[in-house]
mmCIF file of C-alpha atoms in Angstrom:
data_model
loop_
_atom_site.group_PDB
_atom_site.id
_atom_site.type_symbol
_atom_site.label_atom_id
_atom_site.label_comp_id
_atom_site.label_asym_id
_atom_site.label_seq_id
_atom_site.Cartn_x
_atom_site.Cartn_y
_atom_site.Cartn_z
ATOM 1 C CA MET I 1 -5.794 28.487 -11.572
ATOM 2 C CA LYS I 2 -7.629 31.777 -13.250
ATOM 3 C CA HIS I 3 -4.501 33.571 -13.505
ATOM 4 C CA SER I 4 -3.012 33.882 -16.539
ATOM 5 C CA TYR I 5 0.188 31.957 -15.623
ATOM 6 C CA VAL I 6 -1.117 28.784 -15.229
ATOM 7 C CA GLU I 7 -1.496 28.169 -18.457
ATOM 8 C CA GLN I 8 2.806 27.814 -18.628
ATOM 9 C CA CYS I 9 2.140 25.297 -15.895
ATOM 10 C CA ASP I 10 2.247 21.492 -16.244
ATOM 11 C CA PHE I 11 1.191 20.921 -12.324
ATOM 12 C CA VAL I 12 -0.120 22.087 -9.620
ATOM 13 C CA ALA I 13 0.029 21.281 -5.546
ATOM 14 C CA ILE I 14 -2.463 21.739 -3.108
ATOM 15 C CA PHE I 15 -1.964 22.206 0.221
ATOM 16 C CA ASP I 16 -4.326 23.291 2.801
ATOM 17 C CA ALA I 17 -3.752 25.865 4.830
ATOM 18 C CA ASP I 18 -2.262 24.476 8.007
ATOM 19 C CA PHE I 19 0.035 21.875 5.940
ATOM 20 C CA GLN I 20 3.669 22.359 5.993
ATOM 21 C CA PRO I 21 5.452 20.806 3.504
ATOM 22 C CA ASP I 22 9.214 19.742 3.850
ATOM 23 C CA PRO I 23 11.289 21.979 0.421
ATOM 24 C CA ASP I 24 12.192 18.900 -0.815
ATOM 25 C CA PHE I 25 8.081 17.835 -1.615
ATOM 26 C CA LEU I 26 8.252 18.875 -5.075
ATOM 27 C CA TRP I 27 11.739 17.085 -6.093
ATOM 28 C CA ARG I 28 9.921 14.057 -4.671
ATOM 29 C CA THR I 29 6.501 14.299 -6.080
ATOM 30 C CA ILE I 30 7.048 15.783 -9.810
ATOM 31 C CA PRO I 31 9.025 13.031 -11.378
ATOM 32 C CA PHE I 32 6.464 10.537 -10.949
ATOM 33 C CA LEU I 33 4.229 13.138 -12.696
ATOM 34 C CA ILE I 34 6.904 13.432 -15.676
ATOM 35 C CA HIS I 35 7.683 10.268 -16.386
ATOM 36 C CA ASN I 36 3.915 8.418 -16.156
ATOM 37 C CA PRO I 37 1.861 10.533 -18.744
ATOM 38 C CA ASP I 38 -0.813 8.782 -17.917
ATOM 39 C CA VAL I 39 -0.257 9.215 -14.184
ATOM 40 C CA ALA I 40 -2.705 12.268 -12.897
ATOM 41 C CA LEU I 41 -2.549 12.769 -9.366
ATOM 42 C CA VAL I 42 0.554 12.342 -6.734
ATOM 43 C CA GLN I 43 -1.073 11.780 -3.490
ATOM 44 C CA THR I 44 0.968 11.821 -0.119
ATOM 45 C CA ARG I 45 0.746 11.173 3.278
ATOM 46 C CA TRP I 46 -0.046 13.158 6.271
ATOM 47 C CA LYS I 47 1.598 13.139 9.597
ATOM 48 C CA PHE I 48 -0.014 14.702 12.648
ATOM 49 C CA VAL I 49 1.954 17.742 14.587
ATOM 50 C CA ASN I 50 -0.742 17.613 17.411
ATOM 51 C CA SER I 51 -1.760 14.054 17.326
ATOM 52 C CA ASP I 52 -0.866 13.987 21.397
ATOM 53 C CA GLU I 53 -2.976 17.354 22.284
ATOM 54 C CA CYS I 54 -5.543 15.551 24.174
ATOM 55 C CA LEU I 55 -7.133 11.626 23.626
ATOM 56 C CA MET I 56 -9.796 12.735 21.090
ATOM 57 C CA THR I 57 -6.671 13.466 18.370
ATOM 58 C CA ARG I 58 -4.983 10.478 19.461
ATOM 59 C CA MET I 59 -8.420 8.392 18.144
ATOM 60 C CA GLN I 60 -8.524 10.531 15.316
ATOM 61 C CA GLU I 61 -4.673 9.216 14.528
ATOM 62 C CA MET I 62 -5.943 5.649 14.772
ATOM 63 C CA SER I 63 -8.583 5.977 12.449
ATOM 64 C CA LEU I 64 -6.974 8.536 9.656
ATOM 65 C CA ASP I 65 -3.439 5.687 9.849
ATOM 66 C CA TYR I 66 -5.331 3.051 8.719
ATOM 67 C CA HIS I 67 -7.340 5.448 5.717
ATOM 68 C CA PHE I 68 -3.546 5.969 5.125
ATOM 69 C CA THR I 69 -1.344 2.681 5.315
ATOM 70 C CA VAL I 70 -4.333 0.237 4.523
ATOM 71 C CA GLU I 71 -6.813 2.138 1.829
ATOM 72 C CA GLN I 72 -4.707 4.561 0.228
ATOM 73 C CA GLU I 73 -1.631 2.294 0.133
ATOM 74 C CA VAL I 74 -3.917 -0.765 -0.921
ATOM 75 C CA GLY I 75 -6.060 1.327 -3.986
ATOM 76 C CA SER I 76 -2.279 2.528 -5.008
ATOM 77 C CA ALA I 77 -0.356 -0.816 -5.262
ATOM 78 C CA THR I 78 -3.410 -2.384 -7.009
ATOM 79 C CA HIS I 79 -3.930 0.016 -9.441
ATOM 80 C CA ALA I 80 -7.782 0.203 -8.314
ATOM 81 C CA PHE I 81 -8.958 3.951 -7.668
ATOM 82 C CA PHE I 82 -8.213 5.638 -4.643
ATOM 83 C CA GLY I 83 -9.452 9.213 -3.631
ATOM 84 C CA PHE I 84 -7.434 12.558 -3.575
ATOM 85 C CA ASN I 85 -7.809 13.909 -0.041
ATOM 86 C CA GLY I 86 -7.870 17.583 -1.115
ATOM 87 C CA THR I 87 -4.265 18.396 0.203
ATOM 88 C CA ALA I 88 -1.449 17.473 0.061
ATOM 89 C CA GLY I 89 -0.961 16.659 -3.333
ATOM 90 C CA VAL I 90 -0.077 17.303 -6.869
ATOM 91 C CA TRP I 91 -2.388 17.219 -10.132
ATOM 92 C CA ARG I 92 -1.506 17.565 -13.918
ATOM 93 C CA ILE I 93 -3.247 20.021 -15.007
ATOM 94 C CA ALA I 94 -3.873 18.522 -18.163
ATOM 95 C CA ALA I 95 -6.172 16.026 -16.485
ATOM 96 C CA LEU I 96 -7.634 17.803 -14.237
ATOM 97 C CA ASN I 97 -9.211 20.401 -16.936
ATOM 98 C CA GLU I 98 -10.296 17.159 -18.954
ATOM 99 C CA ALA I 99 -11.832 15.671 -15.980
ATOM 100 C CA GLY I 100 -13.971 18.749 -15.547
ATOM 101 C CA GLY I 101 -12.433 20.985 -13.143
ATOM 102 C CA TRP I 102 -13.550 21.931 -9.190
ATOM 103 C CA LYS I 103 -17.131 21.216 -9.041
ATOM 104 C CA ASP I 104 -18.642 22.499 -6.311
ATOM 105 C CA ARG I 105 -22.354 20.400 -6.427
ATOM 106 C CA THR I 106 -21.284 18.384 -3.083
ATOM 107 C CA THR I 107 -18.813 19.629 -0.280
ATOM 108 C CA VAL I 108 -16.138 16.796 -1.459
ATOM 109 C CA GLU I 109 -15.215 18.682 -4.401
ATOM 110 C CA ASP I 110 -11.444 17.364 -3.666
ATOM 111 C CA MET I 111 -13.223 13.120 -4.371
ATOM 112 C CA ASP I 112 -15.446 14.852 -6.843
ATOM 113 C CA LEU I 113 -12.489 15.207 -8.836
ATOM 114 C CA ALA I 114 -10.618 12.411 -8.303
ATOM 115 C CA VAL I 115 -13.758 10.233 -9.294
ATOM 116 C CA ARG I 116 -14.212 12.062 -13.088
ATOM 117 C CA ALA I 117 -10.626 11.888 -13.353
ATOM 118 C CA SER I 118 -10.248 7.886 -12.615
ATOM 119 C CA LEU I 119 -12.930 7.495 -14.740
ATOM 120 C CA ARG I 120 -11.339 9.104 -17.981
ATOM 121 C CA GLY I 121 -8.868 6.802 -17.484
ATOM 122 C CA TRP I 122 -6.239 8.393 -15.877
ATOM 123 C CA LYS I 123 -4.107 6.884 -12.983
ATOM 124 C CA PHE I 124 -3.267 7.871 -9.441
ATOM 125 C CA ILE I 125 -0.304 7.119 -7.545
ATOM 126 C CA TYR I 126 0.286 7.178 -3.389
ATOM 127 C CA LEU I 127 3.354 8.068 -1.532
ATOM 128 C CA SER I 128 3.470 6.521 1.693
ATOM 129 C CA ASP I 129 6.900 7.539 2.284
ATOM 130 C CA LEU I 130 6.494 10.957 1.759
ATOM 131 C CA LYS I 131 4.784 12.860 4.731
ATOM 132 C CA VAL I 132 3.498 16.182 4.686
ATOM 133 C CA LYS I 133 3.338 17.765 8.566
ATOM 134 C CA ASN I 134 -0.597 19.020 8.888
ATOM 135 C CA GLU I 135 -2.615 19.412 12.319
ATOM 136 C CA LEU I 136 -6.066 17.711 13.736
ATOM 137 C CA PRO I 137 -8.722 19.187 14.925
ATOM 138 C CA SER I 138 -8.618 19.324 18.701
ATOM 139 C CA THR I 139 -11.887 20.352 19.484
ATOM 140 C CA PHE I 140 -15.151 18.505 19.612
ATOM 141 C CA LYS I 141 -17.121 21.147 17.795
ATOM 142 C CA ALA I 142 -14.620 21.504 14.898
ATOM 143 C CA TYR I 143 -14.278 17.537 14.749
ATOM 144 C CA ARG I 144 -18.178 16.902 14.563
ATOM 145 C CA TYR I 145 -18.719 19.723 11.949
ATOM 146 C CA GLN I 146 -15.461 18.038 9.988
ATOM 147 C CA GLN I 147 -17.055 14.588 10.241
ATOM 148 C CA HIS I 148 -20.386 15.456 9.245
ATOM 149 C CA ARG I 149 -19.061 16.891 5.953
ATOM 150 C CA TRP I 150 -16.354 14.194 5.090
ATOM 151 C CA SER I 151 -20.172 11.530 5.767
ATOM 152 C CA CYS I 152 -22.734 13.742 4.073
ATOM 153 C CA GLY I 153 -20.267 14.927 1.211
ATOM 154 C CA PRO I 154 -19.437 11.279 -0.653
ATOM 155 C CA ALA I 155 -22.886 10.261 -0.148
ATOM 156 C CA ASN I 156 -24.321 13.058 -1.433
ATOM 157 C CA LEU I 157 -21.647 12.465 -4.439
ATOM 158 C CA PHE I 158 -22.786 8.667 -4.753
ATOM 159 C CA ARG I 159 -26.226 10.005 -5.132
ATOM 160 C CA LYS I 160 -25.011 12.505 -7.786
ATOM 161 C CA MET I 161 -22.534 10.382 -9.454
ATOM 162 C CA ALA I 162 -23.612 6.062 -9.920
ATOM 163 C CA MET I 163 -25.684 6.232 -13.078
ATOM 164 C CA GLU I 164 -22.555 8.336 -14.622
ATOM 165 C CA ILE I 165 -20.389 5.829 -13.463
ATOM 166 C CA VAL I 166 -22.204 2.997 -14.536
ATOM 167 C CA ARG I 167 -22.804 4.446 -17.769
ATOM 168 C CA ASN I 168 -18.905 5.001 -18.418
ATOM 169 C CA LYS I 169 -17.698 3.484 -21.287
ATOM 170 C CA LYS I 170 -13.603 4.156 -20.659
ATOM 171 C CA VAL I 171 -12.975 1.835 -17.582
ATOM 172 C CA SER I 172 -13.648 -1.494 -17.223
ATOM 173 C CA PRO I 173 -16.357 -2.774 -15.629
ATOM 174 C CA MET I 174 -14.725 -4.641 -12.434
ATOM 175 C CA LYS I 175 -13.309 -0.879 -12.171
ATOM 176 C CA LYS I 176 -16.535 0.611 -12.193
ATOM 177 C CA PHE I 177 -17.983 -2.491 -9.386
ATOM 178 C CA HIS I 178 -14.700 -1.336 -7.297
ATOM 179 C CA VAL I 179 -15.831 2.325 -7.035
ATOM 180 C CA ILE I 180 -19.082 1.887 -6.818
ATOM 181 C CA TYR I 181 -19.637 -0.812 -4.164
ATOM 182 C CA SER I 182 -15.976 -0.954 -2.062
ATOM 183 C CA PHE I 183 -14.934 2.821 -2.834
ATOM 184 C CA PHE I 184 -19.188 4.327 -2.062
ATOM 185 C CA PHE I 185 -21.546 1.886 -0.996
ATOM 186 C CA ALA I 186 -19.422 -0.052 1.773
ATOM 187 C CA ARG I 187 -16.958 2.113 3.026
ATOM 188 C CA LYS I 188 -18.694 5.719 2.715
ATOM 189 C CA ILE I 189 -22.679 4.630 3.639
ATOM 190 C CA VAL I 190 -22.709 0.910 5.016
ATOM 191 C CA ALA I 191 -20.082 1.026 7.172
ATOM 192 C CA HIS I 192 -21.185 3.949 9.466
ATOM 193 C CA VAL I 193 -24.431 2.907 8.804
ATOM 194 C CA VAL I 194 -24.749 -0.710 10.504
ATOM 195 C CA THR I 195 -21.714 0.413 13.320
ATOM 196 C CA PHE I 196 -24.625 2.314 14.453
ATOM 197 C CA VAL I 197 -27.635 0.434 13.955
ATOM 198 C CA PHE I 198 -25.753 -2.900 15.061
ATOM 199 C CA TYR I 199 -23.676 -1.818 18.228
ATOM 200 C CA CYS I 200 -26.187 0.885 19.703
ATOM 201 C CA ILE I 201 -29.613 -0.077 18.095
ATOM 202 C CA ILE I 202 -29.899 -4.233 17.573
ATOM 203 C CA LEU I 203 -27.576 -6.028 20.345
ATOM 204 C CA PRO I 204 -29.061 -3.542 23.156
ATOM 205 C CA ALA I 205 -32.208 -4.133 21.688
ATOM 206 C CA THR I 206 -31.347 -8.084 22.339
ATOM 207 C CA VAL I 207 -31.415 -7.553 25.930
ATOM 208 C CA ILE I 208 -35.133 -6.513 26.144
ATOM 209 C CA VAL I 209 -36.450 -8.698 23.289
ATOM 210 C CA PRO I 210 -34.528 -11.966 24.257
ATOM 211 C CA GLU I 211 -36.211 -14.104 21.143
ATOM 212 C CA VAL I 212 -33.559 -12.054 18.652
ATOM 213 C CA GLN I 213 -30.000 -13.644 19.492
ATOM 214 C CA VAL I 214 -26.982 -12.678 17.462
ATOM 215 C CA PRO I 215 -24.539 -14.990 17.780
ATOM 216 C CA ILE I 216 -21.168 -14.952 19.572
ATOM 217 C CA TRP I 217 -18.898 -14.939 16.931
ATOM 218 C CA GLY I 218 -21.334 -12.072 14.859
ATOM 219 C CA ALA I 219 -21.395 -9.504 18.055
ATOM 220 C CA VAL I 220 -17.464 -10.251 19.654
ATOM 221 C CA TYR I 221 -15.288 -12.490 16.973
ATOM 222 C CA ILE I 222 -15.368 -11.317 14.072
ATOM 223 C CA PRO I 223 -16.127 -7.668 14.863
ATOM 224 C CA SER I 224 -12.924 -7.991 17.361
ATOM 225 C CA THR I 225 -10.797 -8.908 14.702
ATOM 226 C CA ILE I 226 -11.645 -6.183 12.179
ATOM 227 C CA THR I 227 -11.024 -3.733 14.694
ATOM 228 C CA LEU I 228 -7.756 -5.373 15.390
ATOM 229 C CA LEU I 229 -6.595 -4.653 11.574
ATOM 230 C CA ASN I 230 -8.110 -1.123 11.458
ATOM 231 C CA ALA I 231 -5.570 -0.655 14.668
ATOM 232 C CA VAL I 232 -2.745 -2.117 13.157
ATOM 233 C CA GLY I 233 -1.570 1.023 11.672
ATOM 234 C CA THR I 234 -0.843 3.273 15.054
ATOM 235 C CA PRO I 235 1.073 0.762 17.238
ATOM 236 C CA ARG I 236 1.907 3.405 19.465
ATOM 237 C CA SER I 237 -1.502 3.619 20.311
ATOM 238 C CA LEU I 238 -2.762 0.025 21.114
ATOM 239 C CA HIS I 239 -3.158 0.259 24.522
ATOM 240 C CA LEU I 240 -5.957 3.259 23.201
ATOM 241 C CA LEU I 241 -8.113 0.369 21.336
ATOM 242 C CA ILE I 242 -11.104 0.283 23.735
ATOM 243 C CA PHE I 243 -11.537 3.771 24.330
ATOM 244 C CA TRP I 244 -11.269 4.394 20.146
ATOM 245 C CA ILE I 245 -13.656 1.445 19.888
ATOM 246 C CA LEU I 246 -16.429 3.700 22.183
ATOM 247 C CA PHE I 247 -15.519 6.905 20.074
ATOM 248 C CA GLU I 248 -15.773 5.594 16.627
ATOM 249 C CA ASN I 249 -18.990 4.150 18.100
ATOM 250 C CA VAL I 250 -20.325 7.476 19.563
ATOM 251 C CA MET I 251 -19.305 9.276 16.220
ATOM 252 C CA SER I 252 -20.904 6.357 13.694
ATOM 253 C CA LEU I 253 -24.173 8.267 14.936
ATOM 254 C CA HIS I 254 -22.798 11.428 13.797
ATOM 255 C CA ARG I 255 -21.830 9.883 10.434
ATOM 256 C CA THR I 256 -25.266 7.934 10.156
ATOM 257 C CA LYS I 257 -26.958 10.409 10.188
ATOM 258 C CA ALA I 258 -24.811 12.658 8.014
ATOM 259 C CA THR I 259 -24.828 9.570 5.809
ATOM 260 C CA LEU I 260 -28.528 9.962 4.969
ATOM 261 C CA ILE I 261 -28.548 13.848 4.476
ATOM 262 C CA GLY I 262 -26.233 13.299 1.936
ATOM 263 C CA LEU I 263 -27.912 10.428 0.375
ATOM 264 C CA PHE I 264 -31.848 12.474 1.050
ATOM 265 C CA GLU I 265 -30.177 15.625 -0.022
ATOM 266 C CA ALA I 266 -31.816 17.190 3.356
ATOM 267 C CA GLY I 267 -31.280 19.825 5.579
ATOM 268 C CA ARG I 268 -27.880 20.609 5.661
ATOM 269 C CA VAL I 269 -26.430 18.408 3.023
ATOM 270 C CA ASN I 270 -24.849 21.579 1.576
ATOM 271 C CA GLU I 271 -23.307 23.049 5.219
ATOM 272 C CA TRP I 272 -20.067 23.971 4.652
ATOM 273 C CA VAL I 273 -17.906 24.645 8.136
ATOM 274 C CA VAL I 274 -14.006 25.182 7.707
ATOM 275 C CA THR I 275 -12.833 23.279 10.242
ATOM 276 C CA GLU I 276 -11.023 25.232 12.958
ATOM 277 C CA LYS I 277 -7.121 24.481 13.899
ATOM 278 C CA LEU I 278 -5.824 25.686 16.689
ATOM 279 C CA GLY I 279 -2.586 26.002 15.627
ATOM 280 C CA ASP I 280 0.265 28.207 17.732
ATOM 281 C CA ALA I 281 -2.305 31.454 18.461
ATOM 282 C CA LEU I 282 -3.661 29.714 21.235
ATOM 283 C CA LYS I 283 -0.707 28.058 22.768
ATOM 284 C CA THR I 284 0.979 31.896 22.659
ATOM 285 C CA LYS I 285 -1.416 33.278 24.733
ATOM 286 C CA SER I 286 -2.186 30.526 27.058
ATOM 287 C CA GLY I 287 1.125 28.711 27.656
ATOM 288 C CA ALA I 288 2.109 25.639 26.579
ATOM 289 C CA LYS I 289 -1.592 23.874 25.971
ATOM 290 C CA ALA I 290 -5.124 25.479 25.588
ATOM 291 C CA SER I 291 -6.875 25.852 29.311
ATOM 292 C CA ARG I 292 -8.807 22.683 30.684
ATOM 293 C CA LYS I 293 -11.449 25.188 32.638
ATOM 294 C CA PRO I 294 -13.330 27.403 30.378
ATOM 295 C CA ARG I 295 -16.152 29.423 31.008
ATOM 296 C CA ILE I 296 -18.798 27.095 30.554
ATOM 297 C CA ARG I 297 -22.040 27.804 28.358
ATOM 298 C CA ILE I 298 -24.164 24.648 28.895
ATOM 299 C CA GLY I 299 -26.380 25.606 25.687
ATOM 300 C CA GLU I 300 -23.545 25.038 23.762
ATOM 301 C CA ARG I 301 -21.816 21.804 25.183
ATOM 302 C CA LEU I 302 -25.189 19.708 25.124
ATOM 303 C CA HIS I 303 -25.868 17.346 21.895
ATOM 304 C CA MET I 304 -29.484 15.841 22.661
ATOM 305 C CA LEU I 305 -28.900 13.149 20.224
ATOM 306 C CA GLU I 306 -25.683 11.704 21.689
ATOM 307 C CA LEU I 307 -27.718 12.002 25.248
ATOM 308 C CA ILE I 308 -30.740 10.116 23.884
ATOM 309 C CA VAL I 309 -28.802 7.341 22.626
ATOM 310 C CA GLY I 310 -26.930 6.741 26.364
ATOM 311 C CA PHE I 311 -30.032 6.888 27.998
ATOM 312 C CA TYR I 312 -30.648 4.283 25.980
ATOM 313 C CA LEU I 313 -27.772 2.276 26.268
ATOM 314 C CA PHE I 314 -27.920 2.772 30.180
ATOM 315 C CA PHE I 315 -31.685 1.391 30.143
ATOM 316 C CA CYS I 316 -30.770 -1.682 28.328
ATOM 317 C CA GLY I 317 -27.353 -1.897 30.816
ATOM 318 C CA CYS I 318 -29.892 -2.049 33.643
ATOM 319 C CA TYR I 319 -32.004 -4.112 32.109
ATOM 320 C CA ASP I 320 -30.090 -6.550 31.247
ATOM 321 C CA LEU I 321 -28.319 -6.142 34.926
ATOM 322 C CA SER I 322 -31.101 -7.779 36.135
ATOM 323 C CA PHE I 323 -33.128 -10.141 33.964
ATOM 324 C CA GLY I 324 -30.192 -10.961 31.298
ATOM 325 C CA LYS I 325 -27.827 -13.692 31.302
ATOM 326 C CA ASN I 326 -25.591 -12.527 28.521
ATOM 327 C CA GLY I 327 -23.461 -10.210 30.459
ATOM 328 C CA TYR I 328 -23.867 -7.378 27.879
ATOM 329 C CA PHE I 329 -24.333 -5.454 30.489
ATOM 330 C CA ILE I 330 -20.764 -4.635 31.010
ATOM 331 C CA TYR I 331 -20.495 -3.289 27.222
ATOM 332 C CA LEU I 332 -24.015 -1.421 27.528
ATOM 333 C CA PHE I 333 -22.817 0.069 30.455
ATOM 334 C CA ILE I 334 -19.186 1.899 29.080
ATOM 335 C CA GLN I 335 -20.550 2.605 25.935
ATOM 336 C CA SER I 336 -23.593 4.308 27.570
ATOM 337 C CA MET I 337 -21.015 6.520 29.148
ATOM 338 C CA ALA I 338 -19.020 7.402 26.448
ATOM 339 C CA PHE I 339 -22.423 8.541 24.723
ATOM 340 C CA PHE I 340 -23.132 10.826 28.297
ATOM 341 C CA ILE I 341 -19.001 12.383 27.877
ATOM 342 C CA ALA I 342 -19.882 13.051 24.550
ATOM 343 C CA GLY I 343 -23.184 14.289 25.135
ATOM 344 C CA VAL I 344 -22.271 17.166 27.357
ATOM 345 C CA GLY I 345 -19.231 18.419 25.484
ATOM 346 C CA TYR I 346 -16.651 17.121 27.714
ATOM 347 C CA VAL I 347 -14.168 15.566 24.583
ATOM 348 C CA GLY I 348 -11.359 17.243 22.992
ATOM 349 C CA THR I 349 -9.796 20.573 23.814
ATOM 350 C CA PHE I 350 -11.139 23.193 25.331
ATOM 351 C CA VAL I 351 -10.876 26.941 24.235
ATOM 352 C CA PRO I 352 -11.802 29.465 27.054
ATOM 353 C CA ASN I 353 -14.287 31.862 26.032
ATOM 354 C CA PRO I 354 -13.333 35.484 25.593
#
């Protein structure tokens, strides 16, 4: 963007290194910007080339398909705010400059830019039928780093921009309420914290403290309905729904930690680790797939927080099996195993050590 020739350009297409746009990408996106001068961004959907690499990539596909099928689609269709995904999009350079350009005050520069542009009255369009191929992180280490950035960054941005959004006079109070409550508070903060605290702390604690009771509609019916609605974006993986729930509960621990770091600007708030993608290099070396028998380095594989929560859930399950009457031990034992599996790093594709 600092090159002199950019002064003669009206639009800029942005792609991460692992994205593979089709040759007609610009033909299908630029007309929306040319014929709609109040549109700043055209965002397209992601298509994952390695979703079948391992069970972890299947779980990621389910979560991201919901994001694109529901969150982005609804935000665009209702002319409400939706975020820029940081890649596979085309920006109007005038809108980008008017919003203040890229800022590195958080680890989510893309979301920061989208919020600032939206507060200046610019509109966004999401094209669900235009898909750009890309790759999911298939190692647990890379995925944890990515989720830390995706959870910590929005929380930190909310801390920095909340009052700026409230004081803004260019957008309606309803849009400001949507951005503050729906986009940031409910989806980027409360969702992570509630998932972990309710399912991994409070619900197991009711086994030990019988005076605390959670009605069955709150513990089972409503969460089950929400989960089913979240999974409809990937019908081919509905048979993996139980695994997805367990995996998302495990990751809610990591996301909650990252969210709190972002809110309080502590520790690793500005940590930026590029998400490792295996690409074709590893497959070329090892044949068709990455080796599942690496040389194990225990220190790199153990995750103590996951192990601690796993032991807590296992203890609550044993207590419920011995003294309880509600049958929660079935869930507690299965969920504890999921935490143990993640705690020893037995998730995703394994990369052989040199």
